[in-house]
mmCIF file of C-alpha atoms (C1' of nucleotides) in Angstrom:
data_model
loop_
_atom_site.group_PDB
_atom_site.id
_atom_site.type_symbol
_atom_site.label_atom_id
_atom_site.label_comp_id
_atom_site.label_asym_id
_atom_site.label_seq_id
_atom_site.Cartn_x
_atom_site.Cartn_y
_atom_site.Cartn_z
ATOM 1 C CA UNK A 1 0.000 0.000 0.000
ATOM 2 C CA UNK A 2 1.300 3.466 -0.892
ATOM 3 C CA UNK A 3 2.059 5.681 2.060
ATOM 4 C CA UNK A 4 -0.793 8.012 1.099
ATOM 5 C CA UNK A 5 -3.357 5.257 0.613
ATOM 6 C CA UNK A 6 -6.164 5.160 3.156
ATOM 7 C CA UNK A 7 -9.208 3.012 3.735
ATOM 8 C CA UNK A 8 -12.325 5.114 4.206
ATOM 9 C CA UNK A 9 -15.835 3.951 5.030
ATOM 10 C CA UNK A 10 -18.698 6.346 4.367
ATOM 11 C CA UNK A 11 -22.068 5.273 5.727
ATOM 12 C CA UNK A 12 -25.446 6.746 6.573
ATOM 13 C CA UNK A 13 -25.807 8.837 3.425
ATOM 14 C CA UNK A 14 -28.086 6.562 1.400
ATOM 15 C CA UNK A 15 -29.050 6.887 -2.261
ATOM 16 C CA UNK A 16 -25.690 5.808 -3.607
ATOM 17 C CA UNK A 17 -24.675 2.950 -5.859
ATOM 18 C CA UNK A 18 -21.113 2.908 -7.176
ATOM 19 C CA UNK A 19 -22.222 0.800 -10.121
ATOM 20 C CA UNK A 20 -24.980 3.223 -11.125
ATOM 21 C CA UNK A 21 -23.112 6.434 -10.369
ATOM 22 C CA UNK A 22 -19.851 5.442 -12.042
ATOM 23 C CA UNK A 23 -21.226 3.581 -15.084
ATOM 24 C CA UNK A 24 -24.406 5.523 -15.914
ATOM 25 C CA UNK A 25 -22.693 7.598 -18.585
ATOM 26 C CA UNK A 26 -21.875 10.737 -16.626
ATOM 27 C CA UNK A 27 -18.159 9.823 -16.324
ATOM 28 C CA UNK A 28 -15.892 7.394 -18.110
ATOM 29 C CA UNK A 29 -12.799 6.715 -16.006
ATOM 30 C CA UNK A 30 -13.964 3.926 -13.678
ATOM 31 C CA UNK A 31 -13.317 0.315 -14.589
ATOM 32 C CA UNK A 32 -15.361 -2.432 -12.981
ATOM 33 C CA UNK A 33 -13.317 -5.193 -11.345
ATOM 34 C CA UNK A 34 -14.191 -8.870 -10.892
ATOM 35 C CA UNK A 35 -14.965 -8.325 -7.189
ATOM 36 C CA UNK A 36 -17.551 -5.639 -8.020
ATOM 37 C CA UNK A 37 -15.357 -2.694 -7.050
ATOM 38 C CA UNK A 38 -14.306 0.133 -9.392
ATOM 39 C CA UNK A 39 -10.781 1.249 -10.134
ATOM 40 C CA UNK A 40 -9.950 4.721 -11.399
ATOM 41 C CA UNK A 41 -8.282 8.081 -10.873
ATOM 42 C CA UNK A 42 -10.057 11.267 -9.780
ATOM 43 C CA UNK A 43 -8.100 14.564 -9.777
ATOM 44 C CA UNK A 44 -4.851 12.587 -9.845
ATOM 45 C CA UNK A 45 -5.814 10.381 -6.885
ATOM 46 C CA UNK A 46 -6.137 6.661 -7.653
ATOM 47 C CA UNK A 47 -8.741 4.661 -5.755
ATOM 48 C CA UNK A 48 -10.787 1.514 -5.533
ATOM 49 C CA UNK A 49 -14.470 2.210 -4.815
ATOM 50 C CA UNK A 50 -16.960 -0.319 -3.513
ATOM 51 C CA UNK A 51 -20.527 0.182 -2.347
ATOM 52 C CA UNK A 52 -23.267 -1.978 -0.856
ATOM 53 C CA UNK A 53 -26.307 -1.420 1.362
ATOM 54 C CA UNK A 54 -24.070 -0.629 4.354
ATOM 55 C CA UNK A 55 -22.205 2.224 2.666
ATOM 56 C CA UNK A 56 -19.217 3.116 0.514
ATOM 57 C CA UNK A 57 -15.735 1.681 0.953
ATOM 58 C CA UNK A 58 -12.853 3.607 -0.576
ATOM 59 C CA UNK A 59 -9.276 2.436 -0.705
ATOM 60 C CA UNK A 60 -6.987 5.011 -2.194
ATOM 61 C CA UNK A 61 -5.468 8.433 -2.073
ATOM 62 C CA UNK A 62 -7.430 11.558 -1.184
ATOM 63 C CA UNK A 63 -9.090 11.877 2.201
ATOM 64 C CA UNK A 64 -12.664 11.505 3.404
ATOM 65 C CA UNK A 65 -13.636 15.098 2.545
ATOM 66 C CA UNK A 66 -12.200 14.659 -0.971
ATOM 67 C CA UNK A 67 -14.407 11.660 -1.755
ATOM 68 C CA UNK A 68 -17.503 12.972 0.059
ATOM 69 C CA UNK A 69 -17.271 16.032 -2.146
ATOM 70 C CA UNK A 70 -16.856 13.965 -5.332
ATOM 71 C CA UNK A 71 -19.959 11.901 -4.529
ATOM 72 C CA UNK A 72 -21.855 14.984 -3.267
ATOM 73 C CA UNK A 73 -22.922 13.033 -0.193
ATOM 74 C CA UNK A 74 -24.258 16.038 1.721
ATOM 75 C CA UNK A 75 -27.080 16.627 -0.766
ATOM 76 C CA UNK A 76 -30.373 15.029 0.317
ATOM 77 C CA UNK A 77 -31.253 12.815 -2.636
ATOM 78 C CA UNK A 78 -34.103 11.164 -0.706
ATOM 79 C CA UNK A 79 -35.979 14.453 -0.621
ATOM 80 C CA UNK A 80 -35.289 15.182 -4.291
ATOM 81 C CA UNK A 81 -36.653 11.770 -5.275
ATOM 82 C CA UNK A 82 -39.762 12.229 -3.127
ATOM 83 C CA UNK A 83 -40.493 15.566 -4.759
ATOM 84 C CA UNK A 84 -39.908 14.200 -8.235
ATOM 85 C CA UNK A 85 -41.627 10.815 -8.136
ATOM 86 C CA UNK A 86 -45.244 11.865 -8.540
ATOM 87 C CA UNK A 87 -46.152 9.716 -11.546
ATOM 88 C CA UNK A 88 -45.600 6.191 -12.810
ATOM 89 C CA UNK A 89 -42.652 6.792 -15.140
ATOM 90 C CA UNK A 90 -40.816 9.016 -12.655
ATOM 91 C CA UNK A 91 -41.363 6.563 -9.795
ATOM 92 C CA UNK A 92 -40.054 3.727 -11.904
ATOM 93 C CA UNK A 93 -36.985 5.748 -12.943
ATOM 94 C CA UNK A 94 -36.266 6.602 -9.292
ATOM 95 C CA UNK A 95 -36.598 2.983 -8.235
ATOM 96 C CA UNK A 96 -34.460 1.709 -11.087
ATOM 97 C CA UNK A 97 -31.687 4.297 -10.966
ATOM 98 C CA UNK A 98 -32.031 5.850 -7.499
ATOM 99 C CA UNK A 99 -28.393 5.061 -6.695
ATOM 100 C CA UNK A 100 -27.127 7.628 -9.177
ATOM 101 C CA UNK A 101 -25.567 10.755 -7.724
ATOM 102 C CA UNK A 102 -24.313 13.508 -10.006
ATOM 103 C CA UNK A 103 -20.573 13.482 -9.355
ATOM 104 C CA UNK A 104 -18.517 16.620 -8.881
ATOM 105 C CA UNK A 105 -16.102 15.907 -11.703
ATOM 106 C CA UNK A 106 -12.987 17.838 -12.581
ATOM 107 C CA UNK A 107 -14.232 20.450 -15.122
ATOM 108 C CA UNK A 108 -11.517 20.015 -17.744
ATOM 109 C CA UNK A 109 -11.931 16.253 -17.820
ATOM 110 C CA UNK A 110 -15.724 16.565 -18.093
ATOM 111 C CA UNK A 111 -15.415 19.062 -20.935
ATOM 112 C CA UNK A 112 -13.159 16.698 -22.891
ATOM 113 C CA UNK A 113 -15.409 13.713 -22.193
ATOM 114 C CA UNK A 114 -18.477 15.421 -23.598
ATOM 115 C CA UNK A 115 -16.620 16.861 -26.577
ATOM 116 C CA UNK A 116 -15.814 13.236 -27.402
ATOM 117 C CA UNK A 117 -19.369 12.066 -26.635
ATOM 118 C CA UNK A 118 -21.010 13.725 -29.619
ATOM 119 C CA UNK A 119 -22.518 11.287 -32.088
ATOM 120 C CA UNK A 120 -20.789 8.486 -30.224
ATOM 121 C CA UNK A 121 -21.614 5.636 -27.846
ATOM 122 C CA UNK A 122 -20.531 5.018 -24.264
ATOM 123 C CA UNK A 123 -18.139 2.075 -24.853
ATOM 124 C CA UNK A 124 -16.343 4.016 -27.567
ATOM 125 C CA UNK A 125 -16.231 7.257 -25.553
ATOM 126 C CA UNK A 126 -14.700 5.232 -22.728
ATOM 127 C CA UNK A 127 -12.173 3.671 -25.083
ATOM 128 C CA UNK A 128 -11.097 7.009 -26.606
ATOM 129 C CA UNK A 129 -10.670 8.634 -23.174
ATOM 130 C CA UNK A 130 -8.729 5.627 -21.913
ATOM 131 C CA UNK A 131 -6.317 5.963 -24.827
ATOM 132 C CA UNK A 132 -6.036 9.708 -24.180
ATOM 133 C CA UNK A 133 -5.055 9.096 -20.540
ATOM 134 C CA UNK A 134 -2.636 6.332 -21.460
ATOM 135 C CA UNK A 135 -0.954 8.345 -24.213
ATOM 136 C CA UNK A 136 -0.700 11.705 -22.473
ATOM 137 C CA UNK A 137 -1.631 11.322 -18.787
ATOM 138 C CA UNK A 138 0.680 11.019 -15.811
ATOM 139 C CA UNK A 139 1.149 7.362 -14.799
ATOM 140 C CA UNK A 140 0.046 6.559 -11.238
ATOM 141 C CA UNK A 141 1.089 3.377 -9.465
ATOM 142 C CA UNK A 142 -1.701 1.785 -7.451
ATOM 143 C CA UNK A 143 -2.052 -1.734 -6.043
ATOM 144 C CA UNK A 144 0.737 -2.928 -8.307
ATOM 145 C CA UNK A 145 -0.921 -1.559 -11.428
ATOM 146 C CA UNK A 146 -0.265 1.480 -13.553
ATOM 147 C CA UNK A 147 -3.235 3.818 -13.833
ATOM 148 C CA UNK A 148 -3.215 7.182 -15.621
ATOM 149 C CA UNK A 149 -4.335 10.615 -14.500
ATOM 150 C CA UNK A 150 -6.276 12.676 -16.998
ATOM 151 C CA UNK A 151 -3.881 14.920 -18.964
ATOM 152 C CA UNK A 152 -4.327 18.626 -18.235
ATOM 153 C CA UNK A 153 -4.932 21.251 -20.920
ATOM 154 C CA UNK A 154 -1.289 22.323 -20.810
ATOM 155 C CA UNK A 155 -0.305 18.801 -21.891
ATOM 156 C CA UNK A 156 -2.578 18.905 -24.945
ATOM 157 C CA UNK A 157 -2.330 22.553 -25.964
ATOM 158 C CA UNK A 158 0.890 22.182 -27.931
ATOM 159 C CA UNK A 159 -0.046 18.967 -29.707
ATOM 160 C CA UNK A 160 -1.264 18.723 -33.279
ATOM 161 C CA UNK A 161 -4.234 16.768 -34.624
ATOM 162 C CA UNK A 162 -1.755 14.228 -35.971
ATOM 163 C CA UNK A 163 -0.570 13.514 -32.412
ATOM 164 C CA UNK A 164 -4.114 12.505 -31.443
ATOM 165 C CA UNK A 165 -4.441 9.930 -34.257
ATOM 166 C CA UNK A 166 -4.053 6.975 -31.844
ATOM 167 C CA UNK A 167 -7.273 8.068 -30.122
ATOM 168 C CA UNK A 168 -9.301 7.316 -33.268
ATOM 169 C CA UNK A 169 -11.510 10.222 -32.222
ATOM 170 C CA UNK A 170 -12.114 11.358 -35.804
ATOM 171 C CA UNK A 171 -13.383 14.897 -36.311
ATOM 172 C CA UNK A 172 -13.587 15.432 -32.530
ATOM 173 C CA UNK A 173 -9.794 15.512 -32.024
ATOM 174 C CA UNK A 174 -9.380 19.161 -33.119
ATOM 175 C CA UNK A 175 -12.092 20.125 -30.621
ATOM 176 C CA UNK A 176 -9.921 18.814 -27.770
ATOM 177 C CA UNK A 177 -6.938 20.827 -28.972
ATOM 178 C CA UNK A 178 -8.972 24.007 -29.378
ATOM 179 C CA UNK A 179 -10.393 23.632 -25.859
ATOM 180 C CA UNK A 180 -6.930 23.014 -24.400
ATOM 181 C CA UNK A 181 -5.544 26.095 -26.131
ATOM 182 C CA UNK A 182 -8.496 28.218 -24.966
ATOM 183 C CA UNK A 183 -7.897 27.208 -21.350
ATOM 184 C CA UNK A 184 -4.138 27.766 -21.550
ATOM 185 C CA UNK A 185 -4.587 31.141 -23.232
ATOM 186 C CA UNK A 186 -6.990 32.210 -20.492
ATOM 187 C CA UNK A 187 -9.899 32.456 -22.917
ATOM 188 C CA UNK A 188 -11.823 29.839 -20.971
ATOM 189 C CA UNK A 189 -11.623 30.055 -17.178
ATOM 190 C CA UNK A 190 -13.524 27.507 -15.091
ATOM 191 C CA UNK A 191 -13.445 29.722 -11.994
ATOM 192 C CA UNK A 192 -14.956 32.603 -13.945
ATOM 193 C CA UNK A 193 -17.723 30.283 -15.223
ATOM 194 C CA UNK A 194 -18.628 29.426 -11.631
ATOM 195 C CA UNK A 195 -19.542 33.020 -10.983
ATOM 196 C CA UNK A 196 -21.818 33.292 -14.017
ATOM 197 C CA UNK A 197 -25.529 32.700 -14.429
ATOM 198 C CA UNK A 198 -26.247 29.437 -16.243
ATOM 199 C CA UNK A 199 -27.273 31.150 -19.467
ATOM 200 C CA UNK A 200 -24.105 33.253 -19.579
ATOM 201 C CA UNK A 201 -21.874 30.277 -18.763
ATOM 202 C CA UNK A 202 -23.576 28.224 -21.479
ATOM 203 C CA UNK A 203 -23.095 31.008 -24.004
ATOM 204 C CA UNK A 204 -19.420 31.323 -23.049
ATOM 205 C CA UNK A 205 -18.544 27.659 -23.380
ATOM 206 C CA UNK A 206 -20.516 27.372 -26.643
ATOM 207 C CA UNK A 207 -17.984 29.698 -28.218
ATOM 208 C CA UNK A 208 -15.582 26.756 -28.338
ATOM 209 C CA UNK A 209 -15.628 24.770 -31.594
ATOM 210 C CA UNK A 210 -17.536 21.516 -31.198
ATOM 211 C CA UNK A 211 -19.570 22.783 -28.254
ATOM 212 C CA UNK A 212 -23.264 23.157 -28.994
ATOM 213 C CA UNK A 213 -26.192 23.211 -26.584
ATOM 214 C CA UNK A 214 -25.930 19.517 -25.698
ATOM 215 C CA UNK A 215 -22.194 19.426 -24.968
ATOM 216 C CA UNK A 216 -22.448 22.751 -23.092
ATOM 217 C CA UNK A 217 -25.202 21.464 -20.811
ATOM 218 C CA UNK A 218 -23.384 18.197 -20.175
ATOM 219 C CA UNK A 219 -20.285 20.160 -19.239
ATOM 220 C CA UNK A 220 -22.234 22.505 -16.959
ATOM 221 C CA UNK A 221 -24.034 19.652 -15.234
ATOM 222 C CA UNK A 222 -21.234 17.108 -14.891
ATOM 223 C CA UNK A 223 -18.214 19.412 -14.890
ATOM 224 C CA UNK A 224 -19.530 22.518 -13.126
ATOM 225 C CA UNK A 225 -22.197 20.767 -11.015
ATOM 226 C CA UNK A 226 -24.945 23.084 -12.230
ATOM 227 C CA UNK A 227 -27.820 20.767 -11.325
ATOM 228 C CA UNK A 228 -30.389 22.817 -13.225
ATOM 229 C CA UNK A 229 -28.937 21.894 -16.641
ATOM 230 C CA UNK A 230 -30.858 19.392 -18.747
ATOM 231 C CA UNK A 231 -28.570 17.863 -21.395
ATOM 232 C CA UNK A 232 -31.215 16.843 -23.872
ATOM 233 C CA UNK A 233 -30.109 14.133 -26.293
ATOM 234 C CA UNK A 234 -31.581 11.476 -28.532
ATOM 235 C CA UNK A 235 -32.758 9.395 -25.583
ATOM 236 C CA UNK A 236 -34.389 12.312 -23.827
ATOM 237 C CA UNK A 237 -36.111 13.235 -27.078
ATOM 238 C CA UNK A 238 -37.591 9.761 -26.993
ATOM 239 C CA UNK A 239 -38.785 10.445 -23.437
ATOM 240 C CA UNK A 240 -40.325 13.760 -24.484
ATOM 241 C CA UNK A 241 -42.100 12.071 -27.381
ATOM 242 C CA UNK A 242 -44.168 9.907 -25.021
ATOM 243 C CA UNK A 243 -44.000 11.867 -21.768
ATOM 244 C CA UNK A 244 -45.264 15.455 -21.844
ATOM 245 C CA UNK A 245 -44.102 16.107 -18.279
ATOM 246 C CA UNK A 246 -40.478 16.061 -19.559
ATOM 247 C CA UNK A 247 -40.873 19.693 -20.671
ATOM 248 C CA UNK A 248 -41.796 20.830 -17.164
ATOM 249 C CA UNK A 249 -39.004 18.802 -15.554
ATOM 250 C CA UNK A 250 -36.419 20.713 -17.609
ATOM 251 C CA UNK A 251 -37.106 23.825 -15.557
ATOM 252 C CA UNK A 252 -36.599 22.108 -12.195
ATOM 253 C CA UNK A 253 -33.796 23.151 -9.853
ATOM 254 C CA UNK A 254 -32.623 19.523 -9.965
ATOM 255 C CA UNK A 255 -33.378 18.969 -13.651
ATOM 256 C CA UNK A 256 -29.964 17.398 -14.250
ATOM 257 C CA UNK A 257 -30.435 14.723 -11.606
ATOM 258 C CA UNK A 258 -33.897 13.945 -12.918
ATOM 259 C CA UNK A 259 -32.585 13.807 -16.472
ATOM 260 C CA UNK A 260 -29.896 11.341 -15.454
ATOM 261 C CA UNK A 261 -32.450 9.060 -13.740
ATOM 262 C CA UNK A 262 -34.675 9.130 -16.797
ATOM 263 C CA UNK A 263 -31.760 8.696 -19.189
ATOM 264 C CA UNK A 264 -30.491 5.599 -17.401
ATOM 265 C CA UNK A 265 -33.950 4.082 -17.056
ATOM 266 C CA UNK A 266 -35.131 4.836 -20.576
ATOM 267 C CA UNK A 267 -31.899 3.591 -22.143
ATOM 268 C CA UNK A 268 -32.496 0.252 -20.435
ATOM 269 C CA UNK A 269 -36.242 0.006 -21.032
ATOM 270 C CA UNK A 270 -37.056 1.682 -24.321
ATOM 271 C CA UNK A 271 -36.931 -1.366 -26.547
ATOM 272 C CA UNK A 272 -39.078 -3.614 -24.318
ATOM 273 C CA UNK A 273 -41.909 -1.062 -24.274
ATOM 274 C CA UNK A 274 -41.836 -0.403 -20.504
ATOM 275 C CA UNK A 275 -41.317 3.336 -20.950
ATOM 276 C CA UNK A 276 -44.182 3.712 -23.386
ATOM 277 C CA UNK A 277 -46.555 1.757 -21.101
ATOM 278 C CA UNK A 278 -45.647 3.833 -18.031
ATOM 279 C CA UNK A 279 -45.985 7.059 -19.986
ATOM 280 C CA UNK A 280 -49.405 5.947 -21.191
ATOM 281 C CA UNK A 281 -50.452 5.286 -17.573
ATOM 282 C CA UNK A 282 -49.435 8.855 -16.708
ATOM 283 C CA UNK A 283 -51.521 10.283 -19.519
ATOM 284 C CA UNK A 284 -54.605 8.312 -18.467
ATOM 285 C CA UNK A 285 -54.089 8.952 -14.768
ATOM 286 C "C1'" DT B 1 -23.599 -2.641 -47.193
ATOM 287 C "C1'" DG B 2 -26.223 0.319 -44.356
ATOM 288 C "C1'" DC B 3 -27.491 2.242 -40.093
ATOM 289 C "C1'" DC B 4 -26.723 4.110 -35.709
ATOM 290 C "C1'" DA B 5 -24.159 6.126 -31.702
ATOM 291 C "C1'" DG B 6 -25.741 11.014 -25.236
ATOM 292 C "C1'" DG B 7 -23.912 16.467 -32.045
ATOM 293 C "C1'" DC B 8 -21.967 20.290 -34.360
ATOM 294 C "C1'" DC B 9 -21.530 23.251 -38.227
ATOM 295 C "C1'" DG B 10 -22.348 25.725 -42.333
ATOM 296 C "C1'" DA B 11 -25.159 26.187 -46.396
ATOM 297 C "C1'" DA B 12 -29.523 26.356 -48.502
ATOM 298 C "C1'" DA B 13 -34.445 26.803 -48.405
ATOM 299 C "C1'" DT C 1 -35.868 29.987 -38.536
ATOM 300 C "C1'" DT C 2 -35.677 25.345 -39.952
ATOM 301 C "C1'" DT C 3 -33.779 21.579 -42.493
ATOM 302 C "C1'" DC C 4 -30.140 18.832 -44.237
ATOM 303 C "C1'" DG C 5 -25.753 16.691 -45.465
ATOM 304 C "C1'" DG C 6 -21.113 15.962 -44.091
ATOM 305 C "C1'" DC C 7 -18.023 14.963 -40.699
ATOM 306 C "C1'" DA C 8 -14.460 10.023 -38.509
ATOM 307 C "C1'" DT C 9 -14.978 5.807 -36.462
ATOM 308 C "C1'" DG C 10 -16.532 1.262 -34.992
ATOM 309 C "C1'" DG C 11 -20.058 -2.163 -33.917
ATOM 310 C "C1'" DC C 12 -23.885 -4.724 -35.329
#
DNA sequence: TGCCAGGCCGAAA
DNA sequence: TTTCGGCATGGC
């Protein structure tokens, strides 16, 4: 065990599943292990995360406050779910994906992840980001393995598109470089974005090439923890097509959390017709 | 071979 | 203001 590695147990917070929170598509750096734990690096700190009904077990670097902040454990998700689950589809989404918490991700990493996400699928996004970390990130030794921290903008800013060929990211690669250069040149400042109203922050980040409304909202929700953002995508358009209440939910203070519940549930239950049946019940009721 | 995947962009209507 | 094709890539 490294000298900085600690074992931390967090219990009594509820509404948390490592599996759901780390693999629901909001982040892409955690790898599931055979024992059910998850291995990854957050803000340069490697860790193994495990959760069950008794709480969360963390073995790794970074202290208790560091991981409590990442998982946003102080926010009362039980209350949010109670307020939200007033119809059949919402209740089902809460039951199915109620272990999801919106993580407080590192902003630069989240921005890159959702630049890569456009017109892409989760396994491939994960693969591209893994290659990016391995090619350009700082290696971190943990439990006898080599993990990789996410490369900072300064590492990417001086590269050329050709250097990113191994990522197989296609037309998205130049977007990463442009974002890195904007951050390094001071044209995009995450601290400044924190002080802005949502609309102004969205407008600012959309000035980057490759950032439209969807990528901007994903970045604001997952990277800046603006829980009011609703990153509407193809799946949520499917929800809206059968579920009129989706329009109202977009304006909720916790719209992002609700969107993530619905996204996870609908992605799993669209093809078997469950979503359509529940939405129909809501219309009749 | 064709279509789709947590879009964006610029041109044309 | 809306619509549409192209953009890289990989899996099915």
